[in-house]
Amino acid sequence: MKVVVIGTGHVGLVTCATLASLGHEVVGVDSDESKISSLQNGLAPFFEPGLEDLVNEQMKAGRLSFTKEAAQAVPGAEVAFICVGTPARADGEANLIAVEQAARDIARHATGSLVIVEKSTVPAGTANRVRRAILHERSDLASSIHVASNPEFLREGKAVDDSLRPDRILVGAESDFAREKMRQLYEPLVDQDFPFIETDIQTAELAKHACNAFLALKISYVNALARMCERSGADVKAVATVMGSDARIGPQFLQAGLGYGGYCFPKDILAFERLATRLGYSFPLLQEVARINGEAVDATLDKIRDALWNLEDKTVALLGLAFKPDTDDVRLSPALALARRLLDEGAHVVGFDPEAQANAKSEIPELEVAPDAYECAQGAHCLVVCTDWDEFRDLDLNRIRESMNYPVVVDGRNLFDPESMRANGFTYYPTGRPAAV
Ligand code: NAD
């Protein structure tokens, strides 16, 4: 099938590469010229395990190409995906200008019957807007275009695997034609028995926000428990194990820590709450989820202050800068929120991340970055674990302790074992667990 993907970011590029690997002929379009030229040279513009190799493999196989011009890519396409960003406006509403622009670009160059698929995360009701925008552009397309919603559930860091082995493929369609095309598109995955769920469009749109809001809620729930445990002397890790062993609850997303970040959860919670309000339903639980998430950075900062007293002239080392492991994405990373607070209080902040150094530095130029974890810890008064990269588990803790100014570790991800930290001579502040002070 001939497929065009508008927006070649974290979702769009994975969509391009995986659909090409399923045998389709895919063209990726992006308005960012530098992104397109690096892709044309076989370079992924961001770090995602396995993605660059898959992109190159599919380009060599002649199934995948990239262009800046929708005019070159859209004519002849049978399916057009919209994978552009939907950031939060100041009031929390999703900013859908890029979705409208992409829809109008597609409309301008559409030929023949075309299914236009929202993959970007959008509030329920957006498909009607997309359809209207298309018809404003080209009223002659009324009977030949079909809108569908196919929300994306990939996780950054595991995006390729999530797309080739999805928990489910969700398709909301307005016509049998669109439903049938989407089935054909995903046939190689449907044939492998990956669940294919069909709904109406607004259900698919709403289900995506519902999933992200619920996952964020789980994280905030366990983080609120961490605050309770810190005040009562209980251990949140053990509490989460007890909760997670209940099959009705499940263990995933019950790790207390610095809170959620990244491009999706923060904005999606806000957009979902705004949607509820617009629909005349009050859903303050969602505001609470966001508020509790903000407390996680405050609680970590309190521990750093408790350990160091005054922060002026102290050096704080941050292990991990990305919003989660296996990505270089620092968008709304809690590590960077913490770095900004520490800098505001006069601390000297040094960070290390296996992949996200350059992105972090471009967001916060005052942040010093170290070439590895050991140099990051060297001379620090406090080391804070901000991102639970696997490789941090194997660090030589003796070497770290000996190189630090004060042997203080604040573990924002409960990466280390309190007993061995105590035995190693650290003053250790985990999250939601008794400190070894
Ligand atoms: P991104 O910022 O990485 O990528 C968006 C891309 O769209 C950019 O490359 C940008 O240059 C391009 N773009 C913007 N306007 C354009 C236009 N008019 N024409 C062509 N290109 C345009 O964003 P992302 O992380 O890929 O997210 C995209 C959407 O997918 C969002 O709605 C997001 O909520 C959703 N989503 C993201 C993830 C994730 O883990 N990142 C997961 C599921 C869903």
Short mmCIF file of C-alpha atoms and ligand atoms in Angstrom, two decimals:
data_model
loop_
_atom_site.label_atom_id
_atom_site.label_comp_id
_atom_site.label_asym_id
_atom_site.label_seq_id
_atom_site.Cartn_x
_atom_site.Cartn_y
_atom_site.Cartn_z
CA MET A 1 0.00 0.00 0.00
CA LYS A 2 1.21 3.55 -0.67
CA VAL A 3 1.44 5.37 2.64
CA VAL A 4 2.44 8.92 3.51
CA VAL A 5 3.38 9.94 7.05
CA ILE A 6 3.26 13.65 7.95
CA GLY A 7 5.67 14.35 10.82
CA THR A 8 8.78 12.20 11.22
CA GLY A 9 9.36 12.66 14.95
CA HIS A 10 9.32 10.01 17.68
CA VAL A 11 6.00 8.59 16.50
CA GLY A 12 6.12 9.40 12.78
CA LEU A 13 9.55 7.97 12.11
CA VAL A 14 8.76 4.74 13.91
CA THR A 15 5.48 4.57 11.95
CA CYS A 16 7.42 5.07 8.69
CA ALA A 17 9.98 2.38 9.45
CA THR A 18 7.63 -0.24 10.83
CA LEU A 19 5.00 0.16 8.08
CA ALA A 20 7.77 -0.12 5.49
CA SER A 21 9.01 -3.27 7.22
CA LEU A 22 5.47 -4.68 6.90
CA GLY A 23 5.89 -4.31 3.12
CA HIS A 24 4.27 -0.94 2.41
CA GLU A 25 5.74 1.83 0.28
CA VAL A 26 6.17 4.72 2.71
CA VAL A 27 7.14 8.36 2.30
CA GLY A 28 7.84 10.43 5.42
CA VAL A 29 7.25 14.20 5.24
CA ASP A 30 8.45 16.77 7.74
CA SER A 31 8.48 20.55 7.70
CA ASP A 32 11.84 20.49 9.52
CA GLU A 33 14.38 20.57 6.71
CA SER A 34 17.31 19.50 8.89
CA LYS A 35 15.40 16.42 10.03
CA ILE A 36 14.66 15.43 6.46
CA SER A 37 18.23 15.91 5.27
CA SER A 38 19.63 13.85 8.14
CA LEU A 39 17.08 11.11 7.40
CA GLN A 40 17.97 11.19 3.70
CA ASN A 41 21.56 10.56 4.85
CA GLY A 42 20.48 7.59 6.93
CA LEU A 43 20.76 9.33 10.30
CA ALA A 44 17.90 9.21 12.81
CA PRO A 45 17.45 12.69 14.32
CA PHE A 46 17.05 11.24 17.84
CA PHE A 47 18.12 8.15 19.76
CA GLU A 48 15.71 5.22 19.75
CA PRO A 49 17.10 1.67 20.05
CA GLY A 50 17.00 -0.20 16.72
CA LEU A 51 15.32 2.63 14.81
CA GLU A 52 18.21 3.94 12.73
CA ASP A 53 19.08 0.42 11.54
CA LEU A 54 15.47 -0.28 10.59
CA VAL A 55 15.18 3.04 8.74
CA ASN A 56 18.34 2.33 6.75
CA GLU A 57 17.29 -1.24 6.01
CA GLN A 58 13.94 -0.06 4.65
CA MET A 59 15.50 2.80 2.65
CA LYS A 60 17.93 0.34 1.04
CA ALA A 61 15.03 -1.99 0.26
CA GLY A 62 13.42 0.93 -1.61
CA ARG A 63 10.30 0.96 0.55
CA LEU A 64 11.05 4.13 2.54
CA SER A 65 11.95 7.66 1.52
CA PHE A 66 11.71 11.15 2.96
CA THR A 67 10.85 14.58 1.62
CA LYS A 68 10.03 18.04 2.89
CA GLU A 69 7.31 18.47 0.28
CA ALA A 70 3.83 17.06 0.85
CA ALA A 71 3.27 17.83 -2.86
CA GLN A 72 5.77 15.09 -3.74
CA ALA A 73 4.53 12.52 -1.25
CA VAL A 74 0.73 12.74 -1.09
CA PRO A 75 -0.40 12.22 -4.71
CA GLY A 76 -1.24 8.55 -5.20
CA ALA A 77 -1.19 7.72 -1.48
CA GLU A 78 -3.94 5.42 -0.18
CA VAL A 79 -3.37 6.17 3.50
CA ALA A 80 -2.01 9.41 5.02
CA PHE A 81 -0.95 9.46 8.67
CA ILE A 82 -0.87 12.65 10.73
CA CYS A 83 1.95 12.26 13.29
CA VAL A 84 2.70 15.89 14.15
CA GLY A 85 3.09 17.32 17.64
CA THR A 86 0.13 18.32 19.79
CA PRO A 87 1.77 20.37 22.57
CA ALA A 88 -0.12 22.01 25.44
CA ARG A 89 -1.32 25.58 25.12
CA ALA A 90 -0.90 27.83 28.17
CA ASP A 91 -4.41 26.88 29.38
CA GLY A 92 -3.71 23.14 29.02
CA GLU A 93 -5.72 22.64 25.82
CA ALA A 94 -3.95 20.65 23.11
CA ASN A 95 -2.56 22.95 20.43
CA LEU A 96 -3.86 21.38 17.22
CA ILE A 97 -2.51 23.88 14.71
CA ALA A 98 0.00 21.37 13.31
CA VAL A 99 -2.77 18.78 12.94
CA GLU A 100 -4.87 21.27 10.97
CA GLN A 101 -1.90 22.26 8.79
CA ALA A 102 -1.08 18.61 8.09
CA ALA A 103 -4.72 17.85 7.22
CA ARG A 104 -4.86 20.81 4.83
CA ASP A 105 -1.53 19.85 3.25
CA ILE A 106 -2.84 16.35 2.65
CA ALA A 107 -6.09 17.70 1.21
CA ARG A 108 -4.29 20.03 -1.20
CA HIS A 109 -2.44 17.17 -2.83
CA ALA A 110 -4.86 14.23 -2.42
CA THR A 111 -5.71 12.19 -5.51
CA GLY A 112 -8.25 9.36 -5.49
CA SER A 113 -9.68 7.69 -2.41
CA LEU A 114 -7.63 8.41 0.67
CA VAL A 115 -7.84 7.43 4.34
CA ILE A 116 -6.53 10.22 6.57
CA VAL A 117 -5.41 8.80 9.89
CA GLU A 118 -4.90 10.72 13.12
CA LYS A 119 -2.03 9.08 14.95
CA SER A 120 -1.16 12.16 16.97
CA THR A 121 -2.84 12.20 20.39
CA VAL A 122 -5.85 14.48 20.05
CA PRO A 123 -8.97 15.27 22.11
CA ALA A 124 -12.16 13.40 21.26
CA GLY A 125 -13.98 15.26 18.52
CA THR A 126 -10.86 16.26 16.58
CA ALA A 127 -11.66 13.98 13.64
CA ASN A 128 -14.73 16.13 12.84
CA ARG A 129 -12.46 19.17 12.78
CA VAL A 130 -9.98 17.36 10.53
CA ARG A 131 -12.77 16.44 8.11
CA ARG A 132 -14.07 20.03 8.05
CA ALA A 133 -10.58 21.46 7.49
CA ILE A 134 -10.11 19.12 4.56
CA LEU A 135 -13.42 20.06 3.02
CA HIS A 136 -12.71 23.78 3.47
CA GLU A 137 -9.58 23.18 1.44
CA ARG A 138 -11.13 20.87 -1.16
CA SER A 139 -14.92 20.44 -1.15
CA ASP A 140 -14.54 18.03 -4.08
CA LEU A 141 -13.04 15.46 -1.69
CA ALA A 142 -16.34 14.94 0.21
CA SER A 143 -16.87 11.39 -1.02
CA SER A 144 -13.26 10.31 -1.55
CA ILE A 145 -11.65 11.03 1.81
CA HIS A 146 -12.25 8.98 4.92
CA VAL A 147 -11.00 9.95 8.38
CA ALA A 148 -9.78 7.38 10.91
CA SER A 149 -8.14 7.47 14.32
CA ASN A 150 -5.28 5.09 15.05
CA PRO A 151 -3.75 6.29 18.33
CA GLU A 152 -0.17 5.38 19.05
CA PHE A 153 0.74 3.46 22.21
CA LEU A 154 4.49 3.05 21.71
CA ARG A 155 6.89 3.75 24.57
CA GLU A 156 10.03 5.76 23.78
CA GLY A 157 13.02 3.49 24.34
CA LYS A 158 11.00 0.46 23.21
CA ALA A 159 9.25 2.05 20.27
CA VAL A 160 10.29 -0.33 17.49
CA ASP A 161 9.39 -3.42 19.46
CA ASP A 162 6.12 -1.88 20.65
CA SER A 163 5.15 -1.13 17.05
CA LEU A 164 6.06 -4.55 15.67
CA ARG A 165 4.62 -6.41 18.68
CA PRO A 166 1.80 -4.16 19.87
CA ASP A 167 -0.40 -4.90 22.89
CA ARG A 168 -3.22 -3.82 20.62
CA ILE A 169 -3.87 -1.86 17.45
CA LEU A 170 -6.75 0.56 17.95
CA VAL A 171 -8.67 1.86 14.96
CA GLY A 172 -11.64 4.17 15.06
CA ALA A 173 -13.11 4.70 11.62
CA GLU A 174 -16.00 6.64 10.12
CA SER A 175 -16.62 4.27 7.22
CA ASP A 176 -16.31 0.63 6.22
CA PHE A 177 -13.86 1.74 3.54
CA ALA A 178 -11.52 3.27 6.14
CA ARG A 179 -11.89 0.27 8.48
CA GLU A 180 -11.09 -2.16 5.67
CA LYS A 181 -8.02 -0.15 4.54
CA MET A 182 -6.69 -0.03 8.08
CA ARG A 183 -7.18 -3.78 8.45
CA GLN A 184 -5.27 -4.35 5.20
CA LEU A 185 -2.52 -2.02 6.35
CA TYR A 186 -1.99 -3.92 9.59
CA GLU A 187 -2.78 -7.36 8.12
CA PRO A 188 0.74 -8.77 8.75
CA LEU A 189 0.32 -7.96 12.47
CA VAL A 190 -3.34 -9.02 12.65
CA ASP A 191 -2.29 -12.35 11.07
CA GLN A 192 0.17 -12.81 13.96
CA ASP A 193 -2.80 -12.45 16.33
CA PHE A 194 -1.94 -9.05 17.75
CA PRO A 195 -5.28 -7.69 18.96
CA PHE A 196 -7.01 -5.34 16.51
CA ILE A 197 -9.70 -3.27 18.24
CA GLU A 198 -12.24 -1.40 16.13
CA THR A 199 -14.32 1.43 17.54
CA ASP A 200 -15.93 4.64 16.36
CA ILE A 201 -13.58 7.59 15.99
CA GLN A 202 -14.35 9.52 19.18
CA THR A 203 -14.02 6.33 21.25
CA ALA A 204 -10.55 5.71 19.83
CA GLU A 205 -9.54 9.32 20.44
CA LEU A 206 -10.86 9.27 23.99
CA ALA A 207 -9.37 5.83 24.77
CA LYS A 208 -5.85 7.11 24.09
CA HIS A 209 -6.21 9.97 26.57
CA ALA A 210 -7.87 7.58 29.01
CA CYS A 211 -4.87 5.21 28.88
CA ASN A 212 -2.25 7.92 29.37
CA ALA A 213 -4.22 9.60 32.16
CA PHE A 214 -4.63 6.27 33.94
CA LEU A 215 -0.92 5.42 33.66
CA ALA A 216 -0.03 8.87 35.01
CA LEU A 217 -2.54 8.33 37.81
CA LYS A 218 -0.84 5.06 38.78
CA ILE A 219 2.50 6.86 38.99
CA SER A 220 1.06 9.69 41.06
CA TYR A 221 -0.74 7.22 43.32
CA VAL A 222 2.48 5.41 44.18
CA ASN A 223 4.30 8.73 44.58
CA ALA A 224 1.64 9.91 47.05
CA LEU A 225 2.18 6.61 48.89
CA ALA A 226 5.91 7.39 48.92
CA ARG A 227 5.18 10.65 50.77
CA MET A 228 3.03 8.66 53.26
CA CYS A 229 5.80 6.08 53.70
CA GLU A 230 8.44 8.77 54.25
CA ARG A 231 6.30 10.21 57.04
CA SER A 232 5.39 6.86 58.64
CA GLY A 233 8.61 4.86 58.26
CA ALA A 234 7.00 2.32 55.89
CA ASP A 235 8.71 1.14 52.70
CA VAL A 236 6.93 2.09 49.45
CA LYS A 237 8.77 -0.56 47.45
CA ALA A 238 7.31 -3.27 49.67
CA VAL A 239 3.88 -1.61 49.58
CA ALA A 240 4.05 -1.57 45.76
CA THR A 241 5.07 -5.23 45.70
CA VAL A 242 2.04 -6.12 47.81
CA MET A 243 -0.24 -4.03 45.60
CA GLY A 244 1.27 -5.27 42.36
CA SER A 245 0.86 -8.92 43.32
CA ASP A 246 -2.88 -8.37 43.18
CA ALA A 247 -3.77 -9.35 39.62
CA ARG A 248 -6.47 -6.64 39.57
CA ILE A 249 -3.79 -3.97 40.15
CA GLY A 250 -0.64 -5.35 38.48
CA PRO A 251 2.96 -4.33 39.20
CA GLN A 252 3.61 -1.98 36.27
CA PHE A 253 3.88 1.78 36.81
CA LEU A 254 4.04 1.38 40.57
CA GLN A 255 7.65 2.55 40.96
CA ALA A 256 7.86 5.57 43.23
CA GLY A 257 10.32 8.20 42.04
CA LEU A 258 10.88 11.64 40.60
CA GLY A 259 7.58 11.48 38.75
CA TYR A 260 6.55 11.26 35.13
CA GLY A 261 7.77 13.59 32.41
CA GLY A 262 8.33 13.42 28.68
CA TYR A 263 6.25 14.69 25.82
CA CYS A 264 3.05 12.77 26.53
CA PHE A 265 1.80 12.34 30.10
CA PRO A 266 2.12 15.97 31.27
CA LYS A 267 0.31 17.45 28.29
CA ASP A 268 -2.18 14.60 27.88
CA ILE A 269 -3.39 14.87 31.48
CA LEU A 270 -3.98 18.59 30.96
CA ALA A 271 -5.68 18.13 27.60
CA PHE A 272 -7.93 15.39 28.98
CA GLU A 273 -8.96 17.59 31.89
CA ARG A 274 -9.69 20.48 29.52
CA LEU A 275 -11.76 18.14 27.33
CA ALA A 276 -13.77 17.04 30.38
CA THR A 277 -14.43 20.66 31.30
CA ARG A 278 -15.44 21.53 27.74
CA LEU A 279 -17.84 18.59 27.79
CA GLY A 280 -19.38 19.96 31.00
CA TYR A 281 -17.91 17.28 33.25
CA SER A 282 -15.75 18.19 36.24
CA PHE A 283 -12.81 15.72 36.58
CA PRO A 284 -10.55 17.25 39.28
CA LEU A 285 -8.86 13.88 39.85
CA LEU A 286 -6.78 14.69 36.77
CA GLN A 287 -5.58 17.98 38.26
CA GLU A 288 -4.61 16.09 41.41
CA VAL A 289 -2.55 13.64 39.36
CA ALA A 290 -0.58 16.56 37.92
CA ARG A 291 -0.25 18.26 41.32
CA ILE A 292 1.06 15.11 43.02
CA ASN A 293 3.51 14.63 40.17
CA GLY A 294 4.95 18.08 40.87
CA GLU A 295 5.51 17.13 44.52
CA ALA A 296 8.04 14.46 43.54
CA VAL A 297 10.68 17.02 42.51
CA ASP A 298 9.91 19.09 45.66
CA ALA A 299 10.39 16.02 47.88
CA THR A 300 13.73 15.22 46.23
CA LEU A 301 14.88 18.80 46.63
CA ASP A 302 13.93 18.67 50.33
CA LYS A 303 16.17 15.63 50.78
CA ILE A 304 19.07 17.39 49.07
CA ARG A 305 18.56 20.42 51.34
CA ASP A 306 18.32 18.14 54.37
CA ALA A 307 21.64 16.54 53.47
CA LEU A 308 23.55 19.66 52.39
CA TRP A 309 21.94 22.43 54.45
CA ASN A 310 22.77 25.45 52.18
CA LEU A 311 23.01 24.77 48.47
CA GLU A 312 25.12 27.80 47.52
CA ASP A 313 28.62 26.69 46.56
CA LYS A 314 27.70 23.01 46.75
CA THR A 315 27.99 20.70 43.76
CA VAL A 316 25.09 18.42 42.99
CA ALA A 317 25.66 15.62 40.47
CA LEU A 318 22.66 14.33 38.51
CA LEU A 319 22.83 10.78 37.21
CA GLY A 320 20.47 10.68 34.25
CA LEU A 321 18.95 13.64 32.42
CA ALA A 322 16.48 11.99 30.02
CA PHE A 323 12.89 11.70 31.24
CA LYS A 324 13.33 7.93 31.29
CA PRO A 325 15.99 5.37 30.30
CA ASP A 326 16.80 4.33 26.71
CA THR A 327 15.93 7.67 25.16
CA ASP A 328 17.67 11.01 24.63
CA ASP A 329 14.36 12.83 25.08
CA VAL A 330 14.52 15.51 27.76
CA ARG A 331 11.15 17.12 27.09
CA LEU A 332 9.64 17.89 30.53
CA SER A 333 12.21 15.64 32.12
CA PRO A 334 11.96 15.71 35.94
CA ALA A 335 15.78 15.68 35.99
CA LEU A 336 15.85 19.03 34.22
CA ALA A 337 13.10 20.43 36.46
CA LEU A 338 15.30 19.48 39.42
CA ALA A 339 18.41 20.95 37.76
CA ARG A 340 16.65 24.30 37.27
CA ARG A 341 15.53 24.40 40.92
CA LEU A 342 19.05 23.57 42.13
CA LEU A 343 20.60 26.24 39.90
CA ASP A 344 18.03 28.77 41.16
CA GLU A 345 19.16 28.02 44.71
CA GLY A 346 22.79 28.66 43.82
CA ALA A 347 24.10 25.09 43.53
CA HIS A 348 26.59 24.06 40.90
CA VAL A 349 24.93 21.27 38.89
CA VAL A 350 26.78 18.62 36.88
CA GLY A 351 24.90 15.96 34.94
CA PHE A 352 25.62 12.78 33.09
CA ASP A 353 23.35 10.82 30.78
CA PRO A 354 24.36 8.05 28.36
CA GLU A 355 22.38 9.63 25.51
CA ALA A 356 20.71 12.90 26.53
CA GLN A 357 23.69 15.15 27.31
CA ALA A 358 23.44 17.35 24.21
CA ASN A 359 19.68 17.81 24.48
CA ALA A 360 19.94 18.63 28.19
CA LYS A 361 22.73 21.13 27.59
CA SER A 362 20.75 22.89 24.88
CA GLU A 363 17.77 23.22 27.26
CA ILE A 364 19.90 24.38 30.22
CA PRO A 365 23.19 25.94 29.08
CA GLU A 366 24.31 26.53 32.74
CA LEU A 367 24.23 22.80 33.35
CA GLU A 368 27.70 21.27 33.24
CA VAL A 369 27.81 17.84 31.62
CA ALA A 370 30.39 15.18 32.51
CA PRO A 371 31.69 12.53 30.10
CA ASP A 372 30.77 9.63 32.40
CA ALA A 373 29.13 8.83 35.72
CA TYR A 374 32.43 8.78 37.64
CA GLU A 375 33.50 12.22 36.48
CA CYS A 376 30.00 13.44 37.22
CA ALA A 377 30.30 12.29 40.86
CA GLN A 378 33.87 13.59 41.27
CA GLY A 379 33.94 16.34 43.91
CA ALA A 380 30.14 16.40 44.31
CA HIS A 381 28.50 17.04 47.66
CA CYS A 382 25.49 14.99 46.65
CA LEU A 383 24.69 12.55 43.86
CA VAL A 384 21.06 12.33 42.73
CA VAL A 385 19.77 9.40 40.68
CA CYS A 386 17.30 11.00 38.27
CA THR A 387 16.90 8.38 35.51
CA ASP A 388 17.12 4.63 36.06
CA TRP A 389 19.41 3.68 33.20
CA ASP A 390 20.37 0.02 33.65
CA GLU A 391 24.08 0.76 33.37
CA PHE A 392 23.93 2.84 36.59
CA ARG A 393 23.14 -0.34 38.55
CA ASP A 394 26.65 -1.66 37.86
CA LEU A 395 28.61 1.42 38.92
CA ASP A 396 31.57 0.91 41.24
CA LEU A 397 30.06 2.54 44.32
CA ASN A 398 33.34 2.51 46.26
CA ARG A 399 35.01 4.48 43.53
CA ILE A 400 32.11 6.93 43.49
CA ARG A 401 32.12 7.40 47.28
CA GLU A 402 35.88 7.96 47.42
CA SER A 403 35.71 10.63 44.71
CA MET A 404 32.84 12.60 46.23
CA ASN A 405 33.17 15.57 48.56
CA TYR A 406 30.34 14.26 50.79
CA PRO A 407 29.20 10.63 50.47
CA VAL A 408 25.53 11.56 49.98
CA VAL A 409 23.22 9.83 47.50
CA VAL A 410 19.60 10.87 46.93
CA ASP A 411 17.99 8.10 44.92
CA GLY A 412 15.09 9.53 42.94
CA ARG A 413 14.44 6.15 41.28
CA ASN A 414 15.14 3.65 44.10
CA LEU A 415 17.87 2.18 41.94
CA PHE A 416 20.13 1.08 44.78
CA ASP A 417 19.63 -1.20 47.77
CA PRO A 418 19.51 0.79 51.05
CA GLU A 419 21.41 -1.86 53.01
CA SER A 420 24.34 -2.02 50.61
CA MET A 421 24.42 1.78 50.37
CA ARG A 422 24.66 1.96 54.16
CA ALA A 423 27.34 -0.78 54.17
CA ASN A 424 29.23 1.20 51.49
CA GLY A 425 29.37 4.20 53.82
CA PHE A 426 26.86 6.42 52.05
CA THR A 427 24.29 8.71 53.58
CA TYR A 428 21.45 7.45 51.47
CA TYR A 429 18.02 8.97 50.84
CA PRO A 430 15.83 6.66 48.77
CA THR A 431 12.27 7.56 47.71
CA GLY A 432 9.47 6.45 50.02
CA ARG A 433 11.80 4.20 52.02
CA PRO A 434 13.65 4.78 55.29
CA ALA A 435 16.82 6.83 54.79
CA ALA A 436 20.24 5.58 55.90
CA VAL A 437 21.50 8.82 57.47
P1 NAD B 1 7.82 15.03 17.75
O1 NAD B 1 7.93 16.45 18.19
O2 NAD B 1 8.93 14.10 18.02
O3 NAD B 1 7.51 14.97 16.19
C1 NAD B 1 6.59 15.79 15.52
C2 NAD B 1 7.15 16.07 14.13
O4 NAD B 1 6.16 16.71 13.35
C3 NAD B 1 8.37 16.99 14.14
O5 NAD B 1 9.42 16.36 13.43
C4 NAD B 1 7.88 18.25 13.43
O6 NAD B 1 8.91 18.90 12.69
C5 NAD B 1 6.81 17.68 12.53
N1 NAD B 1 5.79 18.64 12.09
C6 NAD B 1 5.11 19.54 12.85
N2 NAD B 1 4.23 20.21 12.08
C7 NAD B 1 4.34 19.71 10.83
C8 NAD B 1 3.67 19.96 9.61
N3 NAD B 1 2.67 20.86 9.54
N4 NAD B 1 4.04 19.27 8.52
C9 NAD B 1 5.02 18.34 8.58
N5 NAD B 1 5.69 18.06 9.73
C10 NAD B 1 5.33 18.73 10.83
O7 NAD B 1 6.47 14.50 18.41
P2 NAD B 1 6.13 12.99 18.76
O8 NAD B 1 6.75 12.62 20.06
O9 NAD B 1 6.40 12.14 17.56
O10 NAD B 1 4.56 13.08 19.01
C11 NAD B 1 3.67 13.22 17.90
C12 NAD B 1 2.28 12.92 18.40
O11 NAD B 1 2.21 11.55 18.84
C13 NAD B 1 1.84 13.75 19.60
O12 NAD B 1 0.46 13.99 19.50
C14 NAD B 1 2.12 12.85 20.78
O13 NAD B 1 1.31 13.13 21.88
C15 NAD B 1 1.77 11.49 20.19
N6 NAD B 1 2.46 10.37 20.84
C16 NAD B 1 3.76 10.47 21.21
C17 NAD B 1 4.39 9.37 21.80
C18 NAD B 1 5.81 9.46 22.24
O14 NAD B 1 6.25 8.58 23.01
N7 NAD B 1 6.59 10.46 21.84
C19 NAD B 1 3.68 8.18 22.01
C20 NAD B 1 2.34 8.10 21.61
C21 NAD B 1 1.73 9.21 21.01
#
